[in-house]
């Protein structure tokens, strides 16, 4: 339809870009350490569930390499360390499963299958599958990486005449040092 706004109405799995947020949350919660390396074969089997890298990221894998080469295995490792409730809590706290309330009509909300208690759901959430979000909600959550850990809640109007409209709120998702560290890995 001509009035469809993909930013607020489309819901999709964010995919590999989410690995950055999984790492930041694992660091924030003490489930990973800055600079930690994880030995990987490019495949991870945990409680009978196996995930693979698209191309094997093997050996002693640094966090920088895991992000640069988009390792599903390391993202799944961080997610399993956070656990099902840790991942679900992060989705809620970061606004990924809520409307942004930006003020546009018919805004969608993200979701995941709450009745799914499998470890596989937790593992794939680590690399951006198994849940859905709107592009705007994902952008809001991701903004914390570039703003010293503060999630910027989107708004439609930045300025009226010369008066700047301040953001409604900024949630601190990560400590500044965590956000800045993960940002440096992205660079």
Short mmCIF file of C-alpha atoms in Angstrom, two decimals:
data_model
loop_
_atom_site.label_atom_id
_atom_site.label_comp_id
_atom_site.label_asym_id
_atom_site.label_seq_id
_atom_site.Cartn_x
_atom_site.Cartn_y
_atom_site.Cartn_z
CA UNK A 1 0.00 0.00 0.00
CA UNK A 2 1.12 3.56 -0.58
CA UNK A 3 0.93 4.37 3.14
CA UNK A 4 3.15 1.46 4.24
CA UNK A 5 6.11 2.68 6.30
CA UNK A 6 8.76 -0.05 6.31
CA UNK A 7 10.70 1.58 9.16
CA UNK A 8 7.83 1.18 11.61
CA UNK A 9 5.56 -1.46 10.08
CA UNK A 10 7.91 -4.11 8.70
CA UNK A 11 9.06 -6.75 11.15
CA UNK A 12 12.08 -8.88 10.33
CA UNK A 13 14.96 -10.77 11.83
CA UNK A 14 17.95 -8.40 12.15
CA UNK A 15 20.44 -11.15 11.33
CA UNK A 16 24.19 -10.87 11.73
CA UNK A 17 24.23 -7.18 12.61
CA UNK A 18 22.76 -8.25 15.96
CA UNK A 19 25.99 -10.09 16.88
CA UNK A 20 27.43 -6.74 17.93
CA UNK A 21 24.63 -6.22 20.46
CA UNK A 22 24.95 -9.81 21.72
CA UNK A 23 28.63 -9.23 22.43
CA UNK A 24 27.93 -5.88 24.12
CA UNK A 25 25.27 -7.47 26.35
CA UNK A 26 27.55 -10.40 27.22
CA UNK A 27 30.29 -7.95 28.20
CA UNK A 28 27.83 -5.80 30.14
CA UNK A 29 26.55 -8.80 32.12
CA UNK A 30 30.00 -10.26 32.81
CA UNK A 31 29.39 -13.26 30.54
CA UNK A 32 32.36 -12.30 28.36
CA UNK A 33 35.53 -10.39 29.13
CA UNK A 34 37.05 -7.58 27.09
CA UNK A 35 39.72 -9.07 24.85
CA UNK A 36 38.69 -12.66 25.51
CA UNK A 37 39.53 -15.25 22.86
CA UNK A 38 37.44 -18.36 22.32
CA UNK A 39 38.76 -21.50 20.67
CA UNK A 40 36.46 -22.47 17.83
CA UNK A 41 36.33 -25.04 15.06
CA UNK A 42 33.68 -23.08 13.16
CA UNK A 43 30.99 -25.36 14.59
CA UNK A 44 29.35 -25.39 18.02
CA UNK A 45 27.25 -28.21 19.44
CA UNK A 46 25.54 -27.38 22.73
CA UNK A 47 22.91 -29.63 24.32
CA UNK A 48 22.44 -31.47 21.06
CA UNK A 49 22.02 -28.33 18.92
CA UNK A 50 24.66 -27.47 16.32
CA UNK A 51 25.35 -24.12 14.70
CA UNK A 52 27.92 -23.39 12.02
CA UNK A 53 29.72 -20.35 10.73
CA UNK A 54 28.90 -19.48 7.11
CA UNK A 55 32.63 -19.93 6.54
CA UNK A 56 34.61 -21.47 9.42
CA UNK A 57 36.09 -18.91 11.80
CA UNK A 58 38.50 -21.26 13.53
CA UNK A 59 41.33 -21.23 16.03
CA UNK A 60 41.70 -18.82 18.94
CA UNK A 61 39.09 -16.30 17.79
CA UNK A 62 39.29 -12.76 19.14
CA UNK A 63 36.18 -10.66 19.59
CA UNK A 64 37.38 -8.37 16.81
CA UNK A 65 37.74 -11.30 14.42
CA UNK A 66 34.39 -12.75 15.50
CA UNK A 67 32.70 -9.47 14.53
CA UNK A 68 34.79 -8.88 11.40
CA UNK A 69 34.19 -12.40 10.08
CA UNK A 70 30.61 -12.62 11.42
CA UNK A 71 30.97 -15.77 13.53
CA UNK A 72 27.66 -17.46 14.31
CA UNK A 73 29.52 -19.79 16.66
CA UNK A 74 30.88 -17.04 18.89
CA UNK A 75 27.57 -15.16 18.87
CA UNK A 76 25.78 -18.38 19.89
CA UNK A 77 28.40 -18.92 22.61
CA UNK A 78 27.76 -15.44 24.05
CA UNK A 79 24.00 -16.04 23.85
CA UNK A 80 24.20 -19.38 25.69
CA UNK A 81 26.26 -17.71 28.40
CA UNK A 82 23.53 -15.09 28.75
CA UNK A 83 20.88 -17.83 28.76
CA UNK A 84 17.30 -17.79 27.55
CA UNK A 85 16.09 -15.32 30.15
CA UNK A 86 19.12 -13.10 29.67
CA UNK A 87 18.53 -12.89 25.92
CA UNK A 88 14.79 -12.32 26.35
CA UNK A 89 15.41 -9.69 28.99
CA UNK A 90 17.79 -7.89 26.66
CA UNK A 91 15.24 -7.92 23.83
CA UNK A 92 12.71 -6.26 26.14
CA UNK A 93 15.16 -3.82 27.81
CA UNK A 94 16.56 -2.67 24.49
CA UNK A 95 13.12 -1.98 23.02
CA UNK A 96 13.50 -4.54 20.24
CA UNK A 97 10.13 -6.17 20.92
CA UNK A 98 8.21 -2.97 21.67
CA UNK A 99 6.84 -0.23 19.45
CA UNK A 100 9.02 2.88 19.54
CA UNK A 101 5.92 5.06 20.03
CA UNK A 102 7.30 7.52 17.52
CA UNK A 103 3.78 8.70 16.75
CA UNK A 104 3.23 7.14 13.35
CA UNK A 105 0.07 5.09 12.71
CA UNK A 106 -0.05 1.29 12.82
CA UNK A 107 3.44 0.80 14.22
CA UNK A 108 4.34 -2.87 14.56
CA UNK A 109 6.06 -4.52 17.47
CA UNK A 110 8.77 -7.12 17.46
CA UNK A 111 8.23 -10.62 18.77
CA UNK A 112 9.59 -14.07 19.42
CA UNK A 113 7.86 -17.34 20.21
CA UNK A 114 7.64 -17.14 24.00
CA UNK A 115 6.52 -20.77 24.31
CA UNK A 116 9.76 -21.94 22.64
CA UNK A 117 11.91 -23.12 25.53
CA UNK A 118 14.58 -24.69 23.33
CA UNK A 119 18.25 -23.91 23.59
CA UNK A 120 18.28 -23.53 19.81
CA UNK A 121 16.11 -20.40 20.06
CA UNK A 122 18.57 -18.84 22.50
CA UNK A 123 21.54 -19.79 20.33
CA UNK A 124 20.12 -18.36 17.12
CA UNK A 125 18.97 -15.20 18.91
CA UNK A 126 22.68 -14.51 19.45
CA UNK A 127 23.13 -14.02 15.72
CA UNK A 128 19.87 -12.17 15.09
CA UNK A 129 17.48 -14.99 14.26
CA UNK A 130 14.54 -16.41 16.21
CA UNK A 131 13.03 -12.99 16.90
CA UNK A 132 11.74 -10.12 14.83
CA UNK A 133 11.91 -6.36 15.23
CA UNK A 134 11.06 -3.27 13.24
CA UNK A 135 13.96 -1.51 11.53
CA UNK A 136 13.34 1.60 13.66
CA UNK A 137 13.37 -0.35 16.95
CA UNK A 138 16.59 -2.08 15.87
CA UNK A 139 18.16 1.24 14.93
CA UNK A 140 17.18 2.64 18.34
CA UNK A 141 18.80 -0.30 20.17
CA UNK A 142 21.87 -0.21 17.95
CA UNK A 143 22.30 3.52 18.58
CA UNK A 144 23.61 2.65 22.05
CA UNK A 145 26.87 1.46 20.50
CA UNK A 146 27.60 4.90 19.03
CA UNK A 147 26.32 6.96 21.95
CA UNK A 148 28.32 5.71 24.92
CA UNK A 149 25.80 3.01 25.78
CA UNK A 150 22.67 5.17 25.73
CA UNK A 151 19.78 3.96 23.57
CA UNK A 152 18.40 6.89 21.65
CA UNK A 153 14.62 6.79 21.46
CA UNK A 154 13.67 7.99 17.97
CA UNK A 155 11.65 11.11 17.39
CA UNK A 156 10.11 12.70 14.32
CA UNK A 157 10.94 16.33 15.01
CA UNK A 158 14.47 17.44 15.80
CA UNK A 159 13.99 21.21 15.86
CA UNK A 160 11.19 23.77 15.76
CA UNK A 161 12.55 27.08 14.48
CA UNK A 162 15.74 27.41 16.52
CA UNK A 163 14.54 25.33 19.47
CA UNK A 164 16.05 21.84 19.64
CA UNK A 165 13.58 19.16 20.73
CA UNK A 166 15.38 16.98 23.23
CA UNK A 167 14.99 13.19 23.07
CA UNK A 168 12.15 11.91 25.22
CA UNK A 169 14.49 9.58 27.11
CA UNK A 170 17.77 7.79 26.78
CA UNK A 171 18.11 4.35 28.31
CA UNK A 172 21.58 3.27 29.40
CA UNK A 173 21.91 -0.19 27.83
CA UNK A 174 25.66 -0.53 28.26
CA UNK A 175 28.36 1.17 30.26
CA UNK A 176 30.21 3.74 28.13
CA UNK A 177 33.43 1.74 28.17
CA UNK A 178 31.61 -1.36 26.83
CA UNK A 179 29.90 0.60 24.04
CA UNK A 180 33.15 2.31 23.08
CA UNK A 181 35.04 -1.00 23.10
CA UNK A 182 32.50 -2.68 20.82
CA UNK A 183 32.50 0.40 18.58
CA UNK A 184 36.28 0.06 18.25
CA UNK A 185 35.84 -3.59 17.20
CA UNK A 186 33.45 -2.48 14.48
CA UNK A 187 36.00 0.02 13.19
#
